[in-house]
Tab-separated table of C-alpha atoms and ligand atoms in Angstrom:
chain	number	residue	atom	x	y	z
A	1	MET	CA	-24.037	25.592	96.876
A	2	HIS	CA	-21.007	27.688	96.189
A	3	PHE	CA	-20.958	31.382	97.337
A	4	PRO	CA	-17.993	33.418	97.030
A	5	GLN	CA	-16.097	34.143	100.100
A	6	ASP	CA	-17.008	37.851	99.957
A	7	PHE	CA	-20.554	37.349	99.536
A	8	VAL	CA	-22.341	39.376	102.016
A	9	TRP	CA	-25.394	37.770	104.212
A	10	GLY	CA	-27.803	39.236	106.405
A	11	VAL	CA	-31.364	39.626	107.363
A	12	ALA	CA	-33.596	42.663	107.129
A	13	THR	CA	-36.243	44.904	108.824
A	14	ALA	CA	-38.150	47.923	108.439
A	15	SER	CA	-38.735	50.872	111.053
A	16	TYR	CA	-42.809	51.005	111.039
A	17	GLN	CA	-42.768	47.352	111.272
A	18	ILE	CA	-40.715	46.787	113.834
A	19	GLU	CA	-39.869	49.948	116.553
A	20	GLY	CA	-43.055	50.593	117.979
A	21	ALA	CA	-42.605	53.933	120.297
A	22	PHE	CA	-45.028	55.456	117.610
A	23	ASN	CA	-45.051	58.740	120.557
A	24	GLU	CA	-41.874	58.809	121.911
A	25	ASP	CA	-38.932	61.220	121.874
A	26	GLY	CA	-40.506	63.575	119.657
A	27	ARG	CA	-41.317	61.356	116.768
A	28	GLY	CA	-44.193	62.832	114.015
A	29	GLU	CA	-46.885	60.920	112.708
A	30	SER	CA	-46.427	58.539	110.026
A	31	ILE	CA	-49.149	57.804	107.027
A	32	TRP	CA	-49.133	54.303	108.670
A	33	ASP	CA	-50.088	55.264	111.957
A	34	ARG	CA	-52.905	57.438	110.436
A	35	PHE	CA	-53.959	54.762	107.907
A	36	SER	CA	-53.924	51.651	110.352
A	37	LYS	CA	-56.153	53.667	112.991
A	38	THR	CA	-58.790	54.025	110.308
A	39	PRO	CA	-60.947	51.338	110.614
A	40	GLY	CA	-61.008	48.788	108.005
A	41	LYS	CA	-57.690	49.482	106.573
A	42	VAL	CA	-55.558	46.669	108.658
A	43	LEU	CA	-56.333	43.371	109.294
A	44	ASN	CA	-57.612	42.695	113.038
A	45	GLY	CA	-56.922	46.894	113.798
A	46	ASP	CA	-53.563	45.963	113.945
A	47	ASN	CA	-51.021	49.075	114.123
A	48	GLY	CA	-47.833	49.602	114.919
A	49	ASP	CA	-47.778	51.431	118.060
A	50	ILE	CA	-45.622	48.883	120.230
A	51	ALA	CA	-44.523	46.189	117.276
A	52	CYS	CA	-41.622	44.288	118.409
A	53	ASP	CA	-40.920	47.260	120.507
A	54	HIS	CA	-37.491	47.325	118.970
A	55	TYR	CA	-36.962	51.061	119.885
A	56	HIS	CA	-36.335	49.960	123.318
A	57	ARG	CA	-34.989	46.749	122.239
A	58	TYR	CA	-32.642	47.482	119.690
A	59	LYS	CA	-29.632	45.769	121.708
A	60	GLN	CA	-31.215	42.533	122.080
A	61	ASP	CA	-32.395	42.524	118.396
A	62	ILE	CA	-29.176	43.528	117.247
A	63	ALA	CA	-27.482	40.420	119.645
A	64	LEU	CA	-29.430	38.378	117.458
A	65	THR	CA	-27.812	38.941	114.328
A	66	LYS	CA	-24.628	38.425	115.861
A	67	GLU	CA	-25.717	34.852	117.093
A	68	LEU	CA	-27.019	34.317	113.904
A	69	GLY	CA	-23.131	35.161	112.258
A	70	VAL	CA	-24.595	37.559	109.353
A	71	ASP	CA	-22.322	39.853	107.924
A	72	SER	CA	-24.948	42.515	107.804
A	73	TYR	CA	-28.196	44.005	109.057
A	74	ARG	CA	-30.707	46.076	106.886
A	75	PHE	CA	-33.254	48.268	108.349
A	76	SER	CA	-34.986	51.510	107.613
A	77	LEU	CA	-34.954	54.968	109.147
A	78	SER	CA	-38.269	56.375	109.985
A	79	TRP	CA	-38.349	59.909	108.496
A	80	PRO	CA	-40.796	61.090	111.172
A	81	ARG	CA	-38.778	60.483	113.908
A	82	ILE	CA	-35.864	62.378	112.366
A	83	LEU	CA	-37.987	65.122	110.896
A	84	PRO	CA	-41.393	65.137	112.363
A	85	GLU	CA	-42.532	67.734	110.646
A	86	GLY	CA	-41.190	66.462	107.259
A	87	THR	CA	-39.023	69.403	106.764
A	88	GLY	CA	-37.087	71.740	108.650
A	89	ALA	CA	-35.869	71.379	112.061
A	90	VAL	CA	-33.857	68.128	112.578
A	91	ASN	CA	-35.244	65.939	116.002
A	92	HIS	CA	-31.607	65.120	117.074
A	93	THR	CA	-33.018	62.393	119.546
A	94	GLY	CA	-34.487	60.572	116.629
A	95	LEU	CA	-31.320	60.699	114.589
A	96	ASP	CA	-29.326	59.423	117.699
A	97	PHE	CA	-31.448	56.445	117.981
A	98	TYR	CA	-29.967	55.282	114.752
A	99	LYS	CA	-26.365	56.406	115.601
A	100	ARG	CA	-26.868	54.066	118.343
A	101	VAL	CA	-28.224	51.233	116.729
A	102	ILE	CA	-25.228	51.673	114.214
A	103	GLU	CA	-22.921	51.666	117.146
A	104	GLU	CA	-24.026	48.691	118.221
A	105	LEU	CA	-23.630	46.822	115.028
A	106	LEU	CA	-20.361	48.136	114.640
A	107	SER	CA	-19.267	46.941	117.969
A	108	ARG	CA	-20.547	43.330	117.133
A	109	GLY	CA	-18.730	43.663	113.455
A	110	VAL	CA	-22.344	43.273	111.495
A	111	ALA	CA	-22.394	46.109	108.621
A	112	PRO	CA	-25.368	48.348	108.304
A	113	ALA	CA	-27.157	48.664	105.674
A	114	VAL	CA	-29.601	51.530	105.724
A	115	THR	CA	-32.851	52.064	103.626
A	116	LEU	CA	-34.012	55.876	103.781
A	117	TYR	CA	-37.980	55.150	102.999
A	118	HIS	CA	-39.598	52.041	103.844
A	119	TRP	CA	-42.790	53.786	103.437
A	120	ASP	CA	-43.409	55.740	106.405
A	121	LEU	CA	-43.952	59.171	104.882
A	122	PRO	CA	-44.101	61.849	107.796
A	123	GLN	CA	-48.236	62.346	107.961
A	124	VAL	CA	-47.663	66.216	107.511
A	125	LEU	CA	-46.155	65.862	104.136
A	126	GLU	CA	-49.174	63.681	102.911
A	127	ASP	CA	-51.466	66.348	104.056
A	128	LYS	CA	-49.552	68.515	101.044
A	129	GLY	CA	-50.346	65.759	98.802
A	130	GLY	CA	-47.517	63.339	99.490
A	131	TRP	CA	-46.235	61.782	96.444
A	132	LEU	CA	-48.448	63.340	94.162
A	133	ASN	CA	-46.840	66.564	95.019
A	134	ARG	CA	-43.695	67.181	92.906
A	135	ASP	CA	-42.276	69.045	95.922
A	136	ILE	CA	-42.292	65.945	97.825
A	137	ALA	CA	-38.767	64.503	95.582
A	138	LYS	CA	-37.354	67.919	96.957
A	139	TYR	CA	-38.255	67.098	100.617
A	140	PHE	CA	-37.041	63.820	100.443
A	141	ARG	CA	-33.435	64.904	98.994
A	142	ASP	CA	-33.304	67.499	102.085
A	143	TYR	CA	-33.988	64.038	104.510
A	144	ALA	CA	-31.658	62.173	102.638
A	145	MET	CA	-28.755	64.999	103.012
A	146	ILE	CA	-29.563	65.449	106.745
A	147	VAL	CA	-29.256	61.527	107.190
A	148	PHE	CA	-26.192	61.085	104.821
A	149	GLU	CA	-24.546	64.279	106.898
A	150	GLY	CA	-24.923	62.830	110.054
A	151	LEU	CA	-24.407	58.809	109.619
A	152	GLY	CA	-22.594	58.961	106.229
A	153	ASP	CA	-19.653	57.926	108.066
A	154	VAL	CA	-20.797	54.768	109.553
A	155	VAL	CA	-23.121	53.309	107.237
A	156	SER	CA	-21.986	51.008	104.798
A	157	SER	CA	-24.497	50.999	102.147
A	158	TRP	CA	-27.035	52.787	101.319
A	159	ILE	CA	-30.937	52.015	99.591
A	160	THR	CA	-32.486	55.359	99.197
A	161	LEU	CA	-36.419	54.038	98.264
A	162	ASN	CA	-38.167	50.315	99.552
A	163	GLU	CA	-40.117	49.320	96.477
A	164	PRO	CA	-41.478	52.195	94.533
A	165	TRP	CA	-44.016	50.058	92.819
A	166	CYS	CA	-45.549	49.508	96.581
A	167	SER	CA	-45.284	53.326	97.213
A	168	ALA	CA	-47.212	53.951	94.530
A	169	PHE	CA	-49.646	51.552	93.481
A	170	LEU	CA	-50.856	49.969	96.736
A	171	GLY	CA	-50.516	53.205	98.156
A	172	TYR	CA	-52.169	55.865	95.676
A	173	GLY	CA	-53.630	53.296	92.848
A	174	ASN	CA	-55.571	50.423	94.740
A	175	GLY	CA	-55.319	51.605	98.032
A	176	GLU	CA	-54.297	48.589	99.915
A	177	HIS	CA	-51.551	50.738	101.899
A	178	ALA	CA	-51.185	54.298	103.226
A	179	PRO	CA	-52.264	56.684	102.536
A	180	GLY	CA	-55.292	54.237	101.012
A	181	MET	CA	-55.944	56.205	97.814
A	182	ARG	CA	-57.553	54.705	94.753
A	183	ASP	CA	-56.816	56.366	91.546
A	184	PHE	CA	-55.186	54.433	89.408
A	185	PRO	CA	-54.198	57.343	86.591
A	186	ALA	CA	-52.535	59.291	89.504
A	187	HIS	CA	-50.383	56.731	90.914
A	188	PHE	CA	-47.949	56.836	88.098
A	189	THR	CA	-47.639	60.924	89.171
A	190	ALA	CA	-46.757	59.274	92.610
A	191	ALA	CA	-44.218	56.823	91.259
A	192	HIS	CA	-42.326	59.352	88.718
A	193	HIS	CA	-42.183	61.670	91.927
A	194	LEU	CA	-40.505	58.639	93.877
A	195	LEU	CA	-38.082	58.225	91.293
A	196	LEU	CA	-37.020	61.510	91.043
A	197	GLY	CA	-36.665	61.984	94.837
A	198	HIS	CA	-34.595	59.067	94.169
A	199	GLY	CA	-32.521	60.785	91.518
A	200	LEU	CA	-32.226	64.120	93.648
A	201	ALA	CA	-30.992	62.134	96.599
A	202	LEU	CA	-28.696	60.571	94.679
A	203	GLN	CA	-27.035	63.155	93.239
A	204	GLY	CA	-26.506	64.747	96.487
A	205	TYR	CA	-25.040	61.869	97.620
A	206	ARG	CA	-22.308	62.124	95.038
A	207	GLU	CA	-21.353	65.550	95.656
A	208	LEU	CA	-20.824	64.418	99.801
A	209	ASN	CA	-18.078	61.900	98.230
A	210	LEU	CA	-18.643	59.458	100.447
A	211	PRO	CA	-17.413	55.977	100.777
A	212	ALA	CA	-20.143	53.947	100.948
A	213	GLY	CA	-22.418	52.464	98.108
A	214	ILE	CA	-25.949	53.319	97.180
A	215	GLY	CA	-28.640	52.285	95.155
A	216	ILE	CA	-32.546	51.728	95.322
A	217	THR	CA	-34.326	48.532	96.206
A	218	LEU	CA	-37.113	47.355	93.708
A	219	ASN	CA	-39.795	44.800	94.414
A	220	LEU	CA	-39.617	42.612	90.684
A	221	THR	CA	-41.963	39.966	90.174
A	222	PRO	CA	-41.546	37.880	87.001
A	223	GLN	CA	-44.936	37.676	85.141
A	224	TYR	CA	-44.876	33.987	83.439
A	225	PRO	CA	-47.385	33.741	80.265
A	226	VAL	CA	-49.753	31.190	81.015
A	227	SER	CA	-49.252	29.515	77.549
A	228	GLN	CA	-47.326	30.200	74.569
A	229	ASP	CA	-50.733	31.823	72.913
A	230	PRO	CA	-49.682	35.162	71.816
A	231	ARG	CA	-52.660	36.598	73.248
A	232	ASP	CA	-51.319	35.471	76.629
A	233	LEU	CA	-47.639	36.094	75.771
A	234	ALA	CA	-48.757	39.827	74.886
A	235	ALA	CA	-50.721	40.236	78.455
A	236	SER	CA	-47.728	38.729	80.112
A	237	GLN	CA	-45.398	41.546	78.533
A	238	LYS	CA	-48.061	44.001	79.475
A	239	ALA	CA	-48.192	43.105	83.256
A	240	ASP	CA	-44.400	42.602	83.171
A	241	GLY	CA	-44.313	46.284	82.041
A	242	PHE	CA	-46.586	47.436	84.830
A	243	GLN	CA	-44.708	45.455	87.455
A	244	ASN	CA	-41.169	45.605	86.644
A	245	ARG	CA	-39.743	48.018	83.356
A	246	TRP	CA	-41.857	50.718	84.823
A	247	TYR	CA	-39.160	51.006	87.338
A	248	LEU	CA	-36.367	49.561	85.513
A	249	ASP	CA	-36.189	51.372	82.427
A	250	PRO	CA	-36.237	55.073	83.953
A	251	ILE	CA	-33.657	53.969	86.378
A	252	PHE	CA	-31.076	52.299	83.715
A	253	LYS	CA	-32.160	53.301	80.245
A	254	GLY	CA	-33.726	56.989	81.103
A	255	SER	CA	-37.420	56.154	79.440
A	256	TYR	CA	-40.302	54.617	80.616
A	257	PRO	CA	-41.304	51.565	78.616
A	258	GLU	CA	-42.524	52.614	75.085
A	259	ASP	CA	-44.813	49.648	74.831
A	260	MET	CA	-47.095	50.875	77.512
A	261	VAL	CA	-48.778	53.487	75.285
A	262	ASP	CA	-52.228	53.831	77.564
A	263	TYR	CA	-49.809	54.482	80.798
A	264	LEU	CA	-47.182	56.803	79.339
A	265	ALA	CA	-50.547	58.769	78.596
A	266	PHE	CA	-50.881	59.026	82.600
A	267	VAL	CA	-47.420	60.201	83.501
A	268	ASP	CA	-46.797	62.625	80.594
A	269	GLY	CA	-47.944	65.821	82.578
A	270	ALA	CA	-45.749	64.673	85.638
A	271	VAL	CA	-42.245	64.111	83.645
A	272	GLN	CA	-40.555	67.746	82.806
A	273	ALA	CA	-37.304	68.324	81.272
A	274	GLY	CA	-34.102	66.916	82.971
A	275	ASP	CA	-36.458	64.527	85.329
A	276	LEU	CA	-35.323	61.511	83.302
A	277	GLU	CA	-31.544	62.189	83.280
A	278	LEU	CA	-31.537	62.581	86.990
A	279	ILE	CA	-33.253	59.403	87.633
A	280	SER	CA	-31.250	57.190	85.184
A	281	LYS	CA	-27.983	58.491	86.961
A	282	PRO	CA	-25.606	55.463	87.741
A	283	ASN	CA	-26.156	53.495	90.985
A	284	ASP	CA	-23.600	51.670	92.546
A	285	PHE	CA	-25.824	48.465	92.942
A	286	LEU	CA	-29.694	47.615	92.657
A	287	GLY	CA	-31.381	45.681	95.072
A	288	ILE	CA	-34.021	43.055	94.245
A	289	ASN	CA	-36.717	41.994	96.825
A	290	PHE	CA	-38.216	39.050	95.296
A	291	TYR	CA	-40.552	36.504	96.570
A	292	SER	CA	-42.901	35.117	94.173
A	293	ARG	CA	-43.856	34.931	90.094
A	294	THR	CA	-47.276	35.822	88.695
A	295	LEU	CA	-48.922	33.628	86.187
A	296	ILE	CA	-50.596	35.501	83.486
A	297	SER	CA	-53.308	35.093	81.028
A	298	ALA	CA	-55.223	37.457	78.573
A	299	ASP	CA	-58.582	38.195	79.373
A	300	ALA	CA	-61.542	38.871	76.963
A	301	GLY	CA	-60.345	42.013	76.190
A	302	GLY	CA	-56.447	40.980	75.977
A	303	LEU	CA	-55.700	42.642	79.402
A	304	PRO	CA	-53.465	40.750	81.676
A	305	ARG	CA	-55.228	38.812	84.535
A	306	THR	CA	-53.381	36.725	87.166
A	307	GLU	CA	-53.847	32.958	87.387
A	308	ASN	CA	-54.230	31.029	90.454
A	309	PRO	CA	-51.042	29.667	91.622
A	310	ARG	CA	-50.550	25.767	90.729
A	311	ARG	CA	-47.852	24.728	93.142
A	312	ASP	CA	-47.684	25.164	96.587
A	313	VAL	CA	-48.374	28.584	98.150
A	314	THR	CA	-47.063	30.393	101.323
A	315	ALA	CA	-49.670	31.951	104.218
A	316	MET	CA	-49.556	35.016	101.850
A	317	GLY	CA	-51.116	32.864	99.048
A	318	TRP	CA	-48.067	33.537	97.178
A	319	GLU	CA	-46.451	30.789	94.882
A	320	VAL	CA	-43.184	29.278	95.754
A	321	TYR	CA	-41.519	29.245	92.635
A	322	PRO	CA	-37.633	29.381	93.162
A	323	GLU	CA	-36.754	28.960	89.434
A	324	ALA	CA	-38.109	32.474	88.923
A	325	LEU	CA	-35.347	34.106	90.958
A	326	TYR	CA	-32.902	32.649	88.939
A	327	ASP	CA	-34.815	33.514	85.565
A	328	LEU	CA	-35.032	37.084	87.105
A	329	LEU	CA	-31.358	37.252	88.120
A	330	ILE	CA	-30.471	36.301	84.686
A	331	ARG	CA	-32.907	38.654	83.004
A	332	VAL	CA	-32.165	41.938	84.808
A	333	HIS	CA	-28.056	41.073	84.480
A	334	GLN	CA	-28.858	40.673	80.658
A	335	ASP	CA	-31.298	43.654	79.868
A	336	TYR	CA	-29.988	46.099	82.592
A	337	GLY	CA	-26.398	45.252	83.463
A	338	PRO	CA	-23.617	45.247	83.965
A	339	ILE	CA	-24.618	46.346	87.681
A	340	SER	CA	-23.686	44.547	91.155
A	341	LEU	CA	-27.121	43.113	92.407
A	342	TYR	CA	-28.271	42.195	95.944
A	343	ILE	CA	-31.162	40.343	97.093
A	344	THR	CA	-32.349	42.852	99.684
A	345	GLU	CA	-35.256	40.997	100.405
A	346	ASN	CA	-36.550	37.084	100.546
A	347	GLY	CA	-38.393	34.995	102.885
A	348	ALA	CA	-41.914	33.326	103.326
A	349	ALA	CA	-45.003	33.739	105.656
A	350	TYR	CA	-46.247	30.507	107.637
A	351	ASP	CA	-48.255	29.821	110.143
A	352	ASP	CA	-45.873	28.994	112.781
A	353	ALA	CA	-46.600	27.219	116.135
A	354	VAL	CA	-44.818	27.349	119.271
A	355	GLU	CA	-44.719	23.655	120.488
A	356	HIS	CA	-42.705	22.841	124.078
A	357	GLY	CA	-40.552	26.417	123.106
A	358	ARG	CA	-39.838	25.370	119.927
A	359	ILE	CA	-41.064	26.564	116.319
A	360	LYS	CA	-40.657	24.042	113.422
A	361	ASP	CA	-40.615	25.739	110.381
A	362	SER	CA	-39.085	23.335	107.810
A	363	ARG	CA	-41.295	24.857	105.074
A	364	ARG	CA	-39.589	28.313	105.508
A	365	ARG	CA	-36.624	26.756	105.485
A	366	GLU	CA	-36.797	24.742	102.520
A	367	TYR	CA	-38.162	27.914	100.741
A	368	LEU	CA	-34.868	29.738	101.881
A	369	GLU	CA	-32.844	26.586	101.060
A	370	LYS	CA	-34.393	26.743	97.317
A	371	HIS	CA	-33.898	30.079	96.835
A	372	PHE	CA	-30.309	30.177	97.484
A	373	ALA	CA	-29.444	27.350	95.551
A	374	GLN	CA	-31.217	29.421	92.611
A	375	ALA	CA	-28.888	32.310	93.473
A	376	ALA	CA	-25.893	30.339	93.789
A	377	ARG	CA	-26.807	29.055	89.866
A	378	ALA	CA	-27.350	32.691	88.709
A	379	ILE	CA	-23.784	33.674	90.416
A	380	ARG	CA	-22.499	30.402	88.270
A	381	ALA	CA	-23.757	31.636	85.295
A	382	GLY	CA	-22.066	35.012	85.740
A	383	VAL	CA	-24.465	37.376	87.344
A	384	PRO	CA	-22.716	39.582	89.500
A	385	LEU	CA	-24.413	38.687	92.902
A	386	LYS	CA	-22.707	40.359	95.716
A	387	GLY	CA	-25.576	39.775	98.654
A	388	TYR	CA	-28.736	38.277	100.279
A	389	TYR	CA	-30.535	39.621	103.030
A	390	VAL	CA	-33.622	37.650	104.588
A	391	TRP	CA	-36.867	38.683	105.076
A	392	SER	CA	-37.280	39.249	108.139
A	393	LEU	CA	-35.344	39.089	111.212
A	394	LEU	CA	-38.331	39.188	113.453
A	395	ASP	CA	-42.055	38.429	113.254
A	396	ASN	CA	-43.365	42.165	112.625
A	397	PHE	CA	-46.286	44.483	111.520
A	398	GLU	CA	-46.523	42.698	108.081
A	399	TRP	CA	-48.550	46.107	106.659
A	400	ALA	CA	-52.146	45.440	105.758
A	401	PHE	CA	-52.131	42.044	107.301
A	402	GLY	CA	-51.220	43.449	110.745
A	403	TYR	CA	-49.554	41.038	113.142
A	404	ASP	CA	-51.390	37.805	111.392
A	405	ARG	CA	-48.692	36.980	108.923
A	406	ARG	CA	-45.283	36.031	110.238
A	407	PHE	CA	-42.252	36.258	107.953
A	408	GLY	CA	-39.427	36.203	110.940
A	409	ILE	CA	-36.941	33.654	111.193
A	410	VAL	CA	-36.956	34.384	115.058
A	411	TYR	CA	-40.595	34.350	116.223
A	412	VAL	CA	-41.625	37.046	118.374
A	413	ASP	CA	-44.348	36.522	121.209
A	414	PHE	CA	-46.440	40.160	120.856
A	415	ALA	CA	-47.749	39.572	123.939
A	416	THR	CA	-44.525	39.172	126.137
A	417	GLN	CA	-42.056	40.388	123.373
A	418	GLU	CA	-39.938	37.062	123.874
A	419	ARG	CA	-37.774	36.013	120.737
A	420	ILE	CA	-37.391	32.950	119.789
A	421	PHE	CA	-35.034	31.434	117.319
A	422	LYS	CA	-37.040	29.042	114.632
A	423	ASP	CA	-35.626	25.775	113.392
A	424	SER	CA	-35.073	28.429	110.102
A	425	ALA	CA	-33.016	30.776	112.236
A	426	PHE	CA	-30.618	27.597	113.650
A	427	TRP	CA	-30.566	26.451	110.060
A	428	TYR	CA	-29.477	29.788	108.766
A	429	GLN	CA	-26.885	30.287	111.629
A	430	SER	CA	-25.602	26.560	110.757
A	431	PHE	CA	-25.430	27.341	107.012
A	432	LEU	CA	-23.476	30.692	107.604
A	433	ARG	CA	-21.440	28.692	109.957
A	434	LYS	CA	-20.230	26.617	107.475
A	435	ARG	CA	-18.720	29.368	105.465
A	436	GLY	CA	-14.596	28.878	104.436
A	437	GLY	CA	-15.113	24.934	105.672
A	438	LEU	CA	-15.163	22.340	103.452
A	439	SER	CA	-18.848	21.966	102.720
A	440	TRP	CA	-19.286	25.132	101.435
B	501	FCB	C1	-41.969	43.278	101.026
B	501	FCB	C2	-41.918	44.914	102.095
B	501	FCB	C3	-41.450	44.247	103.479
B	501	FCB	C4	-42.481	42.509	103.769
B	501	FCB	C5	-42.324	42.052	102.677
B	501	FCB	C6	-42.964	40.722	103.249
B	501	FCB	O1	-42.956	44.135	100.023
B	501	FCB	O2	-40.662	45.518	101.612
B	501	FCB	O3	-41.639	45.319	104.197
B	501	FCB	O4	-43.435	43.843	104.442
B	501	FCB	O5	-42.826	42.490	101.682
């Protein structure tokens, strides 16, 4: 496997999934606090009140990034920790927490990659309609500007939004995520306002002339037709439009996909003059979160139907299909390039067991190794892939699955908050140590 010398290797986390301290130092309520405490929404009734207690243990956790030997650490900021009311007065204790995190990273030579929004919207803003309210794009820009001005001289790269498809569809379309709304047509409005918020924040950032690069992270899931039957091909094309192109096209082409005629009607009322110009302003990079692919057939009405995976699956039930990462990178580069790409998340959940203090997670290690190999293959084919963040540094609160799904390369014992390197962490560490060596 060959990677360029300046390739950025990292690990990633997100605020609500690790921080805990849900009501400390002036933090406001987020939609995930509210949602996770609504009976029946999260497996086992889990919530992020304590999570990995990272708010109090950040020094220890950052020491882990150093021990692994990564170049960069991707984490997200909690909007309600910085702006408890969503807008207006800044909670300086909250902002200072992130300053301390960044100082700690920089003192250890690890570059901070900061995501502004990884799903924990202030509940007060949800009470005003959340992402369905057009004003939210402006609120997001105001929050972003406070953060850019407060942290802009020390952050290495910025990501505005994490996975707007999830915020929009899972949050407002099928209700699996906070705020738990089930309104399929309305979720296209939420998606548009997310993209608009991205565009406004990006525009504001450019005015500040800060040195760090800025981009957005999309969860892209290739949709493979189950056969070459034209009906299956058409269904997979439609699934791709929904899952991938609905976000890629406005960002890179300034338009929603024209073949998605019925969905275009849903977003029509939300799009105002000038929106798409703003949304399609150039980014410095695109972040891609990749986990798996989907196999699609056509149902009786010709609509996409998700087929069961044919090969091995992770504890999430997601198929392990590393070749899809290669196909995806090539496709994004060809259809939307040239732009620098980063894998901002990739990893796997498995049922880990601690045996005599050791976690033999060979399947996670193999998953990572095979995906790294596909990334190297894409680079060889000319794709400007610049970095790769493993999801996740720590086992954490896996949204609707609570603490039941472990994605960490470092094990967390949630009863004691002990951290233990899994075998995959030792493997990643030795992989990183070989850099510059002959075997690289
Ligand atoms: C992604 C999320 C991340 C994590 C992984 C498994 O969709 O961005 O927070 O939950 O999935």
